[in-house]
CSV table of C-alpha atoms in Angstrom, one decimal:
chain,number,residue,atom,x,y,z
A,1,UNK,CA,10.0,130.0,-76.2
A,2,UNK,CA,10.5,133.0,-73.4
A,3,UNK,CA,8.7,136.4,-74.0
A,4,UNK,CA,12.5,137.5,-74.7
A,5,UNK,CA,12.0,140.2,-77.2
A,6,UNK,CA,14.2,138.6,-80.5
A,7,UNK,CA,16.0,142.3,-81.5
A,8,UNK,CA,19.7,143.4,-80.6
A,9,UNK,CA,19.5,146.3,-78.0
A,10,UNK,CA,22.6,148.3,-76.2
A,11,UNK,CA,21.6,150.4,-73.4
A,12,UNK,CA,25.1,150.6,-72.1
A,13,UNK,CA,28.8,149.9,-73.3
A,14,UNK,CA,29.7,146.2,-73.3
A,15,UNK,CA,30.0,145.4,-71.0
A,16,UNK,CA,28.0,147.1,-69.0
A,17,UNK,CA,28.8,148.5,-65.7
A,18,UNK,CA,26.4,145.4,-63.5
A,19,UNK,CA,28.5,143.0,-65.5
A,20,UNK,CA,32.0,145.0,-64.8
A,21,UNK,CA,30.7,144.5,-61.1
A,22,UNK,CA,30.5,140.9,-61.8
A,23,UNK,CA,33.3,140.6,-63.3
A,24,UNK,CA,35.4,141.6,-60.0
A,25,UNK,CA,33.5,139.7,-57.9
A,26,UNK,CA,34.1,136.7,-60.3
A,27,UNK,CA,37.9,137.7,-60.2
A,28,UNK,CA,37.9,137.0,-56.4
A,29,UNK,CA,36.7,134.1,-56.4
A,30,UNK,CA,36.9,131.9,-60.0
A,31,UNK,CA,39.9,130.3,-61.0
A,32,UNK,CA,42.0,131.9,-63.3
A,33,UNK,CA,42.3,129.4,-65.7
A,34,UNK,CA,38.4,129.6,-66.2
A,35,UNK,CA,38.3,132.0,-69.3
A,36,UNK,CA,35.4,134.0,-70.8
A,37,UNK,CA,34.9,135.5,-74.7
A,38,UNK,CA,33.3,138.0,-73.3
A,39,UNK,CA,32.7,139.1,-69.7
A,40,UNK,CA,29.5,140.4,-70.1
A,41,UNK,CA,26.9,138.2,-67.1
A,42,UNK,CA,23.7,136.5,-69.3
A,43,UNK,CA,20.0,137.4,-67.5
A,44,UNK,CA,18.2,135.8,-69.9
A,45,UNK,CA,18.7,134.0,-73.5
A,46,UNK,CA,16.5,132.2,-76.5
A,47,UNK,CA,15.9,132.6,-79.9
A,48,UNK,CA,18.7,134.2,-81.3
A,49,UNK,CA,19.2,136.7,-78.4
A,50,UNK,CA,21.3,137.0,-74.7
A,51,UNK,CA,19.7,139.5,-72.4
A,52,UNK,CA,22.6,140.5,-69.8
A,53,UNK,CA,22.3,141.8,-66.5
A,54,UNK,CA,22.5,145.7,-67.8
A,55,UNK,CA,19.7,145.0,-70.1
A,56,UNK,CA,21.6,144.8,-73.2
A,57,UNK,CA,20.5,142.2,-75.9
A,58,UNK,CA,23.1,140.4,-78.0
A,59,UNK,CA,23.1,138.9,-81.3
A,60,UNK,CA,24.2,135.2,-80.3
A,61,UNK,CA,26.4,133.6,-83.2
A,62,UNK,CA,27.7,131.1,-80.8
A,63,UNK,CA,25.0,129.2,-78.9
A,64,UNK,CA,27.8,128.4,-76.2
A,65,UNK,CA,29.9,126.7,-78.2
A,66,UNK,CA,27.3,125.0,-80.4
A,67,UNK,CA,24.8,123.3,-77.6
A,68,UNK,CA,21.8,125.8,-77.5
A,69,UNK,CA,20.9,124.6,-80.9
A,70,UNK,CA,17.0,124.8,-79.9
A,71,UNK,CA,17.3,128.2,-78.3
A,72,UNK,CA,18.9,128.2,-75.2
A,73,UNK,CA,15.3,128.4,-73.1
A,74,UNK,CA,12.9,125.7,-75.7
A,75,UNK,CA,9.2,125.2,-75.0
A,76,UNK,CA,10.0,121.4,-75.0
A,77,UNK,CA,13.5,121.6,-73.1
A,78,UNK,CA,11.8,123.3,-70.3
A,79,UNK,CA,8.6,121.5,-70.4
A,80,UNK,CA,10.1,118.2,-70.2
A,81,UNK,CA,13.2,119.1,-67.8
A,82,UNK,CA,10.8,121.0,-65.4
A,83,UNK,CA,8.2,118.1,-65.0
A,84,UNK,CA,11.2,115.7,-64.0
A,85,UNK,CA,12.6,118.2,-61.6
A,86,UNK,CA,9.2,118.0,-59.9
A,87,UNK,CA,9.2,113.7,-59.8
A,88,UNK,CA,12.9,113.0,-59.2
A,89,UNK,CA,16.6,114.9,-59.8
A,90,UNK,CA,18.6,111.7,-59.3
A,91,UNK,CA,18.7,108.1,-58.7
A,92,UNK,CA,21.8,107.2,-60.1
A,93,UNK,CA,20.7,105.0,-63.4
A,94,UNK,CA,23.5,102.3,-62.2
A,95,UNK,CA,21.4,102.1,-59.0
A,96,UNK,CA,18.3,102.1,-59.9
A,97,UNK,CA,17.2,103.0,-63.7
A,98,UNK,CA,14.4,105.0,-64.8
A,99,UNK,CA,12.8,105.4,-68.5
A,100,UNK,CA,14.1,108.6,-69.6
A,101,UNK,CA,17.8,107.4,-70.2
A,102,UNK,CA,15.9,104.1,-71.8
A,103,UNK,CA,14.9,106.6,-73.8
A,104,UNK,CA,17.2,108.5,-75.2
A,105,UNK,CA,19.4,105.8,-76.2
A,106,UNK,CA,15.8,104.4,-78.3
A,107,UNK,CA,16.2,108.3,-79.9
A,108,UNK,CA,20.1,107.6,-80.5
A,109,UNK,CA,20.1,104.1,-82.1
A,110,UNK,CA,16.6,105.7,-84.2
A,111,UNK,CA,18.6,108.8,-85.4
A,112,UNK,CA,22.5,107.8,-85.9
A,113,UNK,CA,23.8,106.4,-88.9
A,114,UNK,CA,23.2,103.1,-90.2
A,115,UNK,CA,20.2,100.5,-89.6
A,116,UNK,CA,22.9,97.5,-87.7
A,117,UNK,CA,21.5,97.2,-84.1
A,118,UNK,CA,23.2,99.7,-81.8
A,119,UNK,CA,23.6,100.7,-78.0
A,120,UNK,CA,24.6,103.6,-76.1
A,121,UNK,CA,25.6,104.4,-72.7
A,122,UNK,CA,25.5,108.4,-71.7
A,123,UNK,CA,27.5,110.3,-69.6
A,124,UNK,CA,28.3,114.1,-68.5
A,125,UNK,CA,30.4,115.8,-71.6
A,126,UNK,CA,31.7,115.4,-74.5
A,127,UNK,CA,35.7,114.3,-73.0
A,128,UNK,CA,33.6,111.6,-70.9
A,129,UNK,CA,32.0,110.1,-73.9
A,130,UNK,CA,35.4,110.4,-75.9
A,131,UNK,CA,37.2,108.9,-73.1
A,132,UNK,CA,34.2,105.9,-72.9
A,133,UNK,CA,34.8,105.6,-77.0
A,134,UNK,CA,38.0,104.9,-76.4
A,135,UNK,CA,37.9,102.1,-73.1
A,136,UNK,CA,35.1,100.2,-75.2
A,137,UNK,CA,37.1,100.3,-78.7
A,138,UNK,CA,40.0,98.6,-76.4
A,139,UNK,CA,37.6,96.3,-74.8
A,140,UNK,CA,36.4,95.5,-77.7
A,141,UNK,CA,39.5,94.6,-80.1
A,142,UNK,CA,42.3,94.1,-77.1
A,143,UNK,CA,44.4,96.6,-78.8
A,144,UNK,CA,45.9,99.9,-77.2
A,145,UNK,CA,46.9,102.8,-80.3
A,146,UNK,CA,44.7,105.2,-81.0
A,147,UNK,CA,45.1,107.2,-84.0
A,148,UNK,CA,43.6,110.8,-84.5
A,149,UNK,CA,44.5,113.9,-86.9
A,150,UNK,CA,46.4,117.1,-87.0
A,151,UNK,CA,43.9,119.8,-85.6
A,152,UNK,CA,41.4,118.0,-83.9
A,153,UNK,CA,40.6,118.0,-80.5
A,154,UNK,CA,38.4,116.1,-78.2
A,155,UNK,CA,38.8,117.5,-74.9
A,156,UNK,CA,40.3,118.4,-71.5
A,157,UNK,CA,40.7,115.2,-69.1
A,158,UNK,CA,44.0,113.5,-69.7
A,159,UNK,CA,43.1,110.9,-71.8
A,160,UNK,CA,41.3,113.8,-74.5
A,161,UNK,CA,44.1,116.1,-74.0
A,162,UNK,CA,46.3,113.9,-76.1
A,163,UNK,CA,44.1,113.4,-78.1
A,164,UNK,CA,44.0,117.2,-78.9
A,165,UNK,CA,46.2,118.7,-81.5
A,166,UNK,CA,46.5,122.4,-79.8
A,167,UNK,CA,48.5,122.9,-77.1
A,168,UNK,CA,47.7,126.7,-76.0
A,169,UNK,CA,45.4,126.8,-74.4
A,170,UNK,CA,44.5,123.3,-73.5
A,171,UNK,CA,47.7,121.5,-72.6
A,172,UNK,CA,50.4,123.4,-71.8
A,173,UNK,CA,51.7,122.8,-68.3
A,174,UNK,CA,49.3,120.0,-68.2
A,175,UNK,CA,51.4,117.1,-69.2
A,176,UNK,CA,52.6,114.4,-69.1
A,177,UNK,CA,50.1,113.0,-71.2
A,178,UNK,CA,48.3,109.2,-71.8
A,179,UNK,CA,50.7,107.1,-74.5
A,180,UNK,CA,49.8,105.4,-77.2
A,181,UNK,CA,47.9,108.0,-79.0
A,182,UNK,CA,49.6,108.6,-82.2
A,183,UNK,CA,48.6,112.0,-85.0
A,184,UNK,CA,48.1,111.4,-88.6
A,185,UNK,CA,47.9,114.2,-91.1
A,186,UNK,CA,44.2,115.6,-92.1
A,187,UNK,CA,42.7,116.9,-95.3
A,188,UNK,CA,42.5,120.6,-94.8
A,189,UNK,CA,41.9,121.9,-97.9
A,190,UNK,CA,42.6,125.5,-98.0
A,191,UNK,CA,46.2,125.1,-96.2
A,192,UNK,CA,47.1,121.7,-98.2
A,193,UNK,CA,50.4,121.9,-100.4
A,194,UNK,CA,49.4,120.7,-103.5
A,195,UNK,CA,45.9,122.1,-103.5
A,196,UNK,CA,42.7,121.6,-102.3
A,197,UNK,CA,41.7,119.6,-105.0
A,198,UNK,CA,44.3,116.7,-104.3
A,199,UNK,CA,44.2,117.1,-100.4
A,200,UNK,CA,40.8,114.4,-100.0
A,201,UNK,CA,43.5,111.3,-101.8
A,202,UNK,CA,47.2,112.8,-100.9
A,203,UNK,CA,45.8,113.2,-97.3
A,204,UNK,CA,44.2,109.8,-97.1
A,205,UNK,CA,47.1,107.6,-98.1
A,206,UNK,CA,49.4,110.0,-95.9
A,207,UNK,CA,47.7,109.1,-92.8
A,208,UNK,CA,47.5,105.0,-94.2
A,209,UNK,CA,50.8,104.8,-94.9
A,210,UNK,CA,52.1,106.3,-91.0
A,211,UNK,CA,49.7,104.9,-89.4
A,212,UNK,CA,50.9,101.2,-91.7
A,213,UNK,CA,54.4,101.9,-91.1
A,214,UNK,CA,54.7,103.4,-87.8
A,215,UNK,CA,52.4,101.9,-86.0
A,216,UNK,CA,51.2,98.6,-87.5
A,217,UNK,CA,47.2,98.3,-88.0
A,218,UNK,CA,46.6,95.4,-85.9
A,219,UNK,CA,47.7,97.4,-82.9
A,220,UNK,CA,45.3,100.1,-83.1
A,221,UNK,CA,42.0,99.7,-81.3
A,222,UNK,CA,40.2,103.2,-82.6
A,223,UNK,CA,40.6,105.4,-85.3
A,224,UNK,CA,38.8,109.4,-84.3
A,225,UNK,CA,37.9,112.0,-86.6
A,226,UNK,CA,35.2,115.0,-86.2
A,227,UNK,CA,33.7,114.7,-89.5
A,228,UNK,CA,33.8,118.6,-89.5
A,229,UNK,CA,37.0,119.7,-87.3
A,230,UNK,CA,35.8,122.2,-84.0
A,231,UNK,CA,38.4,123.9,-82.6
A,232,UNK,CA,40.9,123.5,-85.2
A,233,UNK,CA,39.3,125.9,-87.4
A,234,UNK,CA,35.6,124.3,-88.7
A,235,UNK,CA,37.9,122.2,-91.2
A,236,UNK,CA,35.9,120.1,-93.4
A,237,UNK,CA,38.1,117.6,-94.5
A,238,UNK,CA,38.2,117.3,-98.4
A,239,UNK,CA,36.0,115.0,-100.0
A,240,UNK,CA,37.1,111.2,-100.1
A,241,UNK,CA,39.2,112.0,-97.0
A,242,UNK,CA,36.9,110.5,-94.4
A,243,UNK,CA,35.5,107.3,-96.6
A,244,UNK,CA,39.3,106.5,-97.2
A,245,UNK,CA,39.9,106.3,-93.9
A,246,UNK,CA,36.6,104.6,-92.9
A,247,UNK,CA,37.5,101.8,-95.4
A,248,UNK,CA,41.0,100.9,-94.2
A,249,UNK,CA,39.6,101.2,-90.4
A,250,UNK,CA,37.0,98.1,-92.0
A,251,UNK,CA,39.9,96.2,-93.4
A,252,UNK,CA,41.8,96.0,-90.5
A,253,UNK,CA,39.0,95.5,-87.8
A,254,UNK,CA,40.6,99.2,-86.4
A,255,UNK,CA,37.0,101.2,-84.7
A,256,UNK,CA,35.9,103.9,-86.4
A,257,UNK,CA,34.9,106.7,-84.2
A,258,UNK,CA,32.7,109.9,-85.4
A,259,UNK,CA,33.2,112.6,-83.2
A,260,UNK,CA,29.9,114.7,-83.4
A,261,UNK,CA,30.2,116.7,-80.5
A,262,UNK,CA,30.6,119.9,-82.1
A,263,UNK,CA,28.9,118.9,-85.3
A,264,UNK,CA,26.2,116.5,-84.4
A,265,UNK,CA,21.9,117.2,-83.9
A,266,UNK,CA,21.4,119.2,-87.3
A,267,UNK,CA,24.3,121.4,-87.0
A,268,UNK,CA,25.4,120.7,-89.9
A,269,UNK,CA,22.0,120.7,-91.8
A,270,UNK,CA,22.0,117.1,-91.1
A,271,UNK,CA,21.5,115.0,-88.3
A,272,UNK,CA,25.2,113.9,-88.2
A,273,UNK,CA,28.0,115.5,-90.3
A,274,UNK,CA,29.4,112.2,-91.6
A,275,UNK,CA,26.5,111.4,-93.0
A,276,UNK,CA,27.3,113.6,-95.8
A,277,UNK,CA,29.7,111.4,-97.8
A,278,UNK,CA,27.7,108.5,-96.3
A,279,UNK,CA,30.0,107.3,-93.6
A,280,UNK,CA,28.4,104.5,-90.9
A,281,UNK,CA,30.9,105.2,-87.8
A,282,UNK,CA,31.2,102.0,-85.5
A,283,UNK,CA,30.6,104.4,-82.5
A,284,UNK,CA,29.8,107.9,-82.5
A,285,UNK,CA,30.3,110.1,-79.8
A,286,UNK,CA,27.7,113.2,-79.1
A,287,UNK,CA,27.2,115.5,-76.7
A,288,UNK,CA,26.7,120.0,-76.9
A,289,UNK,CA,23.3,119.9,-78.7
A,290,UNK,CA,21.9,117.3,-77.4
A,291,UNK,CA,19.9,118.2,-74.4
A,292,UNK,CA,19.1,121.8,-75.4
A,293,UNK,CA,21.7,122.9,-72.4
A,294,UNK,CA,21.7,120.4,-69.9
A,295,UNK,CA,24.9,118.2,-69.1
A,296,UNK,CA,24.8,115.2,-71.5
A,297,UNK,CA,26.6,113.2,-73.9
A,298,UNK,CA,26.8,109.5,-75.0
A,299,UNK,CA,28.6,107.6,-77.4
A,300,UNK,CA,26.4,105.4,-79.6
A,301,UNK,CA,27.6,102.4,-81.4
A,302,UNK,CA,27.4,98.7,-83.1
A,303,UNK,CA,25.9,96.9,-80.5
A,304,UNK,CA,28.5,93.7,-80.3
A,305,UNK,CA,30.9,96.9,-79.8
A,306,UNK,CA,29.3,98.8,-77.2
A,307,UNK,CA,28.5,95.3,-75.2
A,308,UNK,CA,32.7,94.7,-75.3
A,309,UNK,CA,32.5,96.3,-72.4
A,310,UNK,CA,32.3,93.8,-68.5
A,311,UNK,CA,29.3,94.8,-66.6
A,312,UNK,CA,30.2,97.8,-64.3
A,313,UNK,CA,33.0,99.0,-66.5
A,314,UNK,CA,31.3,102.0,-67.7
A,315,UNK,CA,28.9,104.6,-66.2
A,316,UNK,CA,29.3,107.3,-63.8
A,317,UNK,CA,27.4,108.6,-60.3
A,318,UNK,CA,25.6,111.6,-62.7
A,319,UNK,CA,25.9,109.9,-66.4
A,320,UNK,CA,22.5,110.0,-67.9
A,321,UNK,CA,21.1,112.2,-65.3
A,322,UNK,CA,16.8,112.1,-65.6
A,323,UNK,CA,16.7,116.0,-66.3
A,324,UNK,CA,19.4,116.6,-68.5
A,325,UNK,CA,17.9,113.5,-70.6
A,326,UNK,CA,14.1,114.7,-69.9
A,327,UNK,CA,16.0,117.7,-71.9
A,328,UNK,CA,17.1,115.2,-74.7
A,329,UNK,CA,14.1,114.4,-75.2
A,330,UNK,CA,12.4,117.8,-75.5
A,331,UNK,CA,15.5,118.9,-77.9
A,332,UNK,CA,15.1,116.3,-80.1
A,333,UNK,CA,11.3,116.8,-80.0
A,334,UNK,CA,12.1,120.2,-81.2
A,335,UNK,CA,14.4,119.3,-84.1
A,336,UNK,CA,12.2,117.2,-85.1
A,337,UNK,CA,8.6,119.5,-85.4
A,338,UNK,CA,10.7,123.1,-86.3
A,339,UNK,CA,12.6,121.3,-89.4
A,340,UNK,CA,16.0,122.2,-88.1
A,341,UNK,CA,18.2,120.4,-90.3
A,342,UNK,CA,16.3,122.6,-92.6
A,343,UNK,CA,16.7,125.6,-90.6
A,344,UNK,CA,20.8,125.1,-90.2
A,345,UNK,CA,20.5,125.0,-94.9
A,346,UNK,CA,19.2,128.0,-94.8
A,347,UNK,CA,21.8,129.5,-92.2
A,348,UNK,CA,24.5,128.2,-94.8
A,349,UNK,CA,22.9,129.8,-97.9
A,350,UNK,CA,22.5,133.1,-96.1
A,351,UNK,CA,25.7,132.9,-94.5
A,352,UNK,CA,27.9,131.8,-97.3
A,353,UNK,CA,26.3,134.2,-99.8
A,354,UNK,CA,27.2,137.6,-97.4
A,355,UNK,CA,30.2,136.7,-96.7
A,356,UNK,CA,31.3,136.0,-100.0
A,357,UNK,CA,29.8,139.2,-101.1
A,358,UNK,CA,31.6,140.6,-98.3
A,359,UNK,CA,35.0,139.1,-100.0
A,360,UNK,CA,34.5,140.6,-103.2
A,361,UNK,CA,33.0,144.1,-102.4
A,362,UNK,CA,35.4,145.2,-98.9
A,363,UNK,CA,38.4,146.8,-100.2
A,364,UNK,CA,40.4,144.5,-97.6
A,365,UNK,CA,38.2,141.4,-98.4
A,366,UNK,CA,41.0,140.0,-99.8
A,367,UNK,CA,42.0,138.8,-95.7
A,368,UNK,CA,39.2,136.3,-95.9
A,369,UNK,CA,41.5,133.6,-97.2
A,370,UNK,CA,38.4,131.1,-96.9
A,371,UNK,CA,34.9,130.2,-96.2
A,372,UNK,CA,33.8,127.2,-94.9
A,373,UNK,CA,31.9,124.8,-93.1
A,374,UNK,CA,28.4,123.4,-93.3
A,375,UNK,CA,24.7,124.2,-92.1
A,376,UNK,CA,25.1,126.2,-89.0
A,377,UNK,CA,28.5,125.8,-88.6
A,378,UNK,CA,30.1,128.5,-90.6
A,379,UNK,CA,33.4,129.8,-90.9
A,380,UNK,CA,36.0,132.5,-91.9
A,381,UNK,CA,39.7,132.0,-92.1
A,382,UNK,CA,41.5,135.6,-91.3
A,383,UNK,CA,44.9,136.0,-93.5
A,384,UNK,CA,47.5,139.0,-94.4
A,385,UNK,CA,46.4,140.4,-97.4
A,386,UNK,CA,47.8,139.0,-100.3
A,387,UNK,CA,49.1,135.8,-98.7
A,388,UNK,CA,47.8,132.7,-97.1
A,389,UNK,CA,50.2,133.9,-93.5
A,390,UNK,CA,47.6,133.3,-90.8
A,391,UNK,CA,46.3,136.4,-89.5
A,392,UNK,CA,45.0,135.9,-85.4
A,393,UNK,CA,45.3,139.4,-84.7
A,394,UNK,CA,42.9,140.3,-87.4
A,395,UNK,CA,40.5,137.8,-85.5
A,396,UNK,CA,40.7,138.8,-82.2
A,397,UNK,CA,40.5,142.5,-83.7
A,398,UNK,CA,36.9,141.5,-85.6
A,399,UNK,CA,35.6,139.5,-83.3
A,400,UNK,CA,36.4,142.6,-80.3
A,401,UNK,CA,34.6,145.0,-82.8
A,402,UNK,CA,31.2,142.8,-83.2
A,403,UNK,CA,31.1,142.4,-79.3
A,404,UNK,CA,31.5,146.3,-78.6
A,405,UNK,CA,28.2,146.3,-81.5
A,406,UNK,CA,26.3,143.5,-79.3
A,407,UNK,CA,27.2,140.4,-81.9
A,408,UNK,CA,28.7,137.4,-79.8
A,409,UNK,CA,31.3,135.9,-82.2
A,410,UNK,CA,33.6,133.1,-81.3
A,411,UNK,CA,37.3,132.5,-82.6
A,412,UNK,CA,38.9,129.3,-83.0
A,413,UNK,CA,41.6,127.2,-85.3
A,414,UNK,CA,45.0,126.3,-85.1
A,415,UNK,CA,46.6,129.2,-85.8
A,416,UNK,CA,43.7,131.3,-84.1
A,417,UNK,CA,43.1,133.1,-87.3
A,418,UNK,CA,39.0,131.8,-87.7
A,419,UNK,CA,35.8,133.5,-86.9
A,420,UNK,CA,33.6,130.7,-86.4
A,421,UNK,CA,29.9,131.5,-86.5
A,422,UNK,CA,27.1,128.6,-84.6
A,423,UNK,CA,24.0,130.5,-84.5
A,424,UNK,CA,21.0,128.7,-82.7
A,425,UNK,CA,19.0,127.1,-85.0
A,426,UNK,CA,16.4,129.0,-84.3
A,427,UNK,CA,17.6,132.4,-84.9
A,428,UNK,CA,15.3,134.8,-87.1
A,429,UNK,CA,16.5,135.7,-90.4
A,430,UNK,CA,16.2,139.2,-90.0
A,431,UNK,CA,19.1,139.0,-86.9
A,432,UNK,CA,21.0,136.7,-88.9
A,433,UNK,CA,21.7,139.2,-91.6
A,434,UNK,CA,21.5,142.2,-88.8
A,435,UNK,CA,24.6,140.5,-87.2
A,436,UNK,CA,26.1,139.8,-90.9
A,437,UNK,CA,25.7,143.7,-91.1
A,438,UNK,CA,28.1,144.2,-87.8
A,439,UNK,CA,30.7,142.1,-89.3
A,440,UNK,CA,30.8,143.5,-92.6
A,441,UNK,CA,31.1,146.9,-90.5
A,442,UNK,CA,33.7,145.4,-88.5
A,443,UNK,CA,36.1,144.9,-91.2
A,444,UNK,CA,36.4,148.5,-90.6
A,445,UNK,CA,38.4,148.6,-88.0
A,446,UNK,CA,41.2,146.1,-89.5
């Protein structure tokens, strides 16, 4: 932990005038297509605070898109990455291998889902590992389909793009795109016709029957699902939704892939999200939390799966890279001794009970059409008052009004109509229900 005093502090409008200077020398020189939340320049972050270049300190509610989950500067994370700095920055495991990456997979077969014997290879980001889950399921069963759900999305290379449900921002223009990936419907509760009630079965033998009918089981190789949907709005997919699907992927020898990207490394309050209804994915693929900042990801699987692969078919010249998984190792340590599975339970009951207070006491509370999510990984769905019509500009509008106050807030979903809230781990209670404050303020202004 860094001597970075843990209280919100504004010395100067956001952002502040070193950042605005930044900012234009950034504009000279960045790609456009490289977007910021916010452009205010970081100096300094842990705990539950950013420090930025004008000395302002922000509330973080977004740990950069859920990855700072042990603070973004963690005794261990800097302990361990610094002393491998000092031996080695790179060997290139495919050349020749060294212990930490050994390592990390031994943490990863420990702490995933189920007791089978399992395997993992690692990589850069969370699209690589996705990509990887994808080349071994099709090594592995000689089929090509892969099947994934309205709203998900899984990254930015070709392949991923696809695989993404939202086109603005991440694929228009892009195209044309990898075939044989094929969308299914998805369980999302609050926006499902019949109810929310009936979405977990109706949902389930939806996505069956197309993927039956219109694709034919014994041609797909995987099946992907985040057990708790990122970008597409922090949808938890109704219960019975996910063990449904995990069952017909069994009977038809279809891979099951958990993506835990977003949602993996006690996000969720556990250490996987799928682990809540009990689901044992064939291969799950992680990345964002779990090297406490540092570039990493892996997918993690059955080990006759995983070994599908010839030698030399997967890897990468930075996959695994000793610091960023000398940073695994100091993250993990840290889940592990601060409880923060724990830690992410808490955030939920605190969370959950404001904002539903918030609901029923604002005289416009009525817009928050939902709450959702689990552990850490909180949401708000923004709609027109008395209607279920997503509101984004009521979003973008809340979210603009917690930044000016020093509260970092992300937006996301399809229909970008949801605050999404990923506070480190770590944060102090008192700046959890400080930033809380700021929101409930915020609604102010819509």
């Amino acid at each position: 932990m860094t001597s970075l005093p843990q209280e919100r502090r504004l010395v100067t409008a956001i952002p502040g005038p070193k950042s605005v200077e930044l900012q234009a020398r950034r504009t000279a020189t960045v790609a456009a297509g490289v977007g910021s939340t916010l452009p205010v320049f970081a100096a300094r972050a842990d705990g539950g605070i950013i420090e930025d270049v004008d000395g302002n300190r922000l509330i973080d509610l977004g740990s950069g898109i859920a990855v700072t989950s042990v603070g973004a500067s963690a005794e261990a994370v800097v302990r361990r990455a610094s002393a491998q700095l000092a031996d080695f920055t790179h060997t290139c495991f495919m050349v020749t291998p060294y212990e930490g990456y050994v390592e990390v997979c031994e943490k990863l077969a420990e702490l995933t889902p189920g007791d089978h014997a399992k395997k993992s290879a690692l990589f850069n980001s969370g699209a690589e590992a996705v990509e990887n889950a994808v080349k071994i399921a099709r090594s592995y069963t000689k089929r090509t389909a892969v099947v994934v759900f309205d709203h998900g999305y899984h990254g930015r290379t070709n392949l991923t793009m696809a695989l993404t449900a939202k086109n603005m921002p991440y694929k228009q223009g892009f195209g044309p795109f990898a075939p044989d990936v094929h969308r299914v419907p998805v369980a999302y509760g609050y926006r499902w016709p019949t109810g929310a009630e009936n979405a977990g079965a109706e949902a389930s033998a939806q996505a069956i029957e197309q993927i039956t009918k219109q694709i034919g089981a014994q041609n797909v190789a995987a099946i992907i699902i985040e057990p708790v949907l990122g970008e597409g709005g922090f949808i938890e997919p109704a219960k019975g939704f996910l063990p449904a699907i995990a069952k017909f992927a069994k009977e038809n020898g279809i891979v099951f892939v958990a993506d835990e990207i977003q949602s993996g490394f006690c996000r969720t309050g556990q250490w996987f999200a799928c682990e809540d209804e009990g689901i044992v994915p064939d291969l799950i693929t992680t990345a964002k939390g779990i090297a406490g900042g540092l570039p990493l990801s892996a997918v993690t699987g059955r080990a006759e799966i995983m070994d599908a692969a010839h030698s030399g078919g997967l890897g990468g010249t930075y996959g695994g890279n000793p610091v960023a998984c000398a940073g695994a190792l100091g993250a993990i340590e840290t889940m592990r001794e601060l409880d923060l599975n724990g830690k992410a339970k808490r955030i939920e009951e605190v969370m959950k009970g404001r904002l539903a207070e918030m609901r029923a006491k604002l005289p416009n509370g009525d817009v928050i059409g939902d709450i959702r999510g689990r552990g850490a990984m909180i949401a708000i769905e923004l709609v027109k008052s008395g209607s279920k019509d997503p509101d984004p500009e009521a979003a973008a509008k809340l979210a603009k009004a917690c930044h000016a106050e020093g509260v970092l807030v992300l937006t996301c979903g399809t229909y970008g109509n949801v605050l999404r809230f990923l506070p480190p781990l770590v944060i102090g209670e008192d700046l959890l229900n400080e930033a809380l404050d700021v929101i409930e303020q915020g609604f102010a202004t819509l």
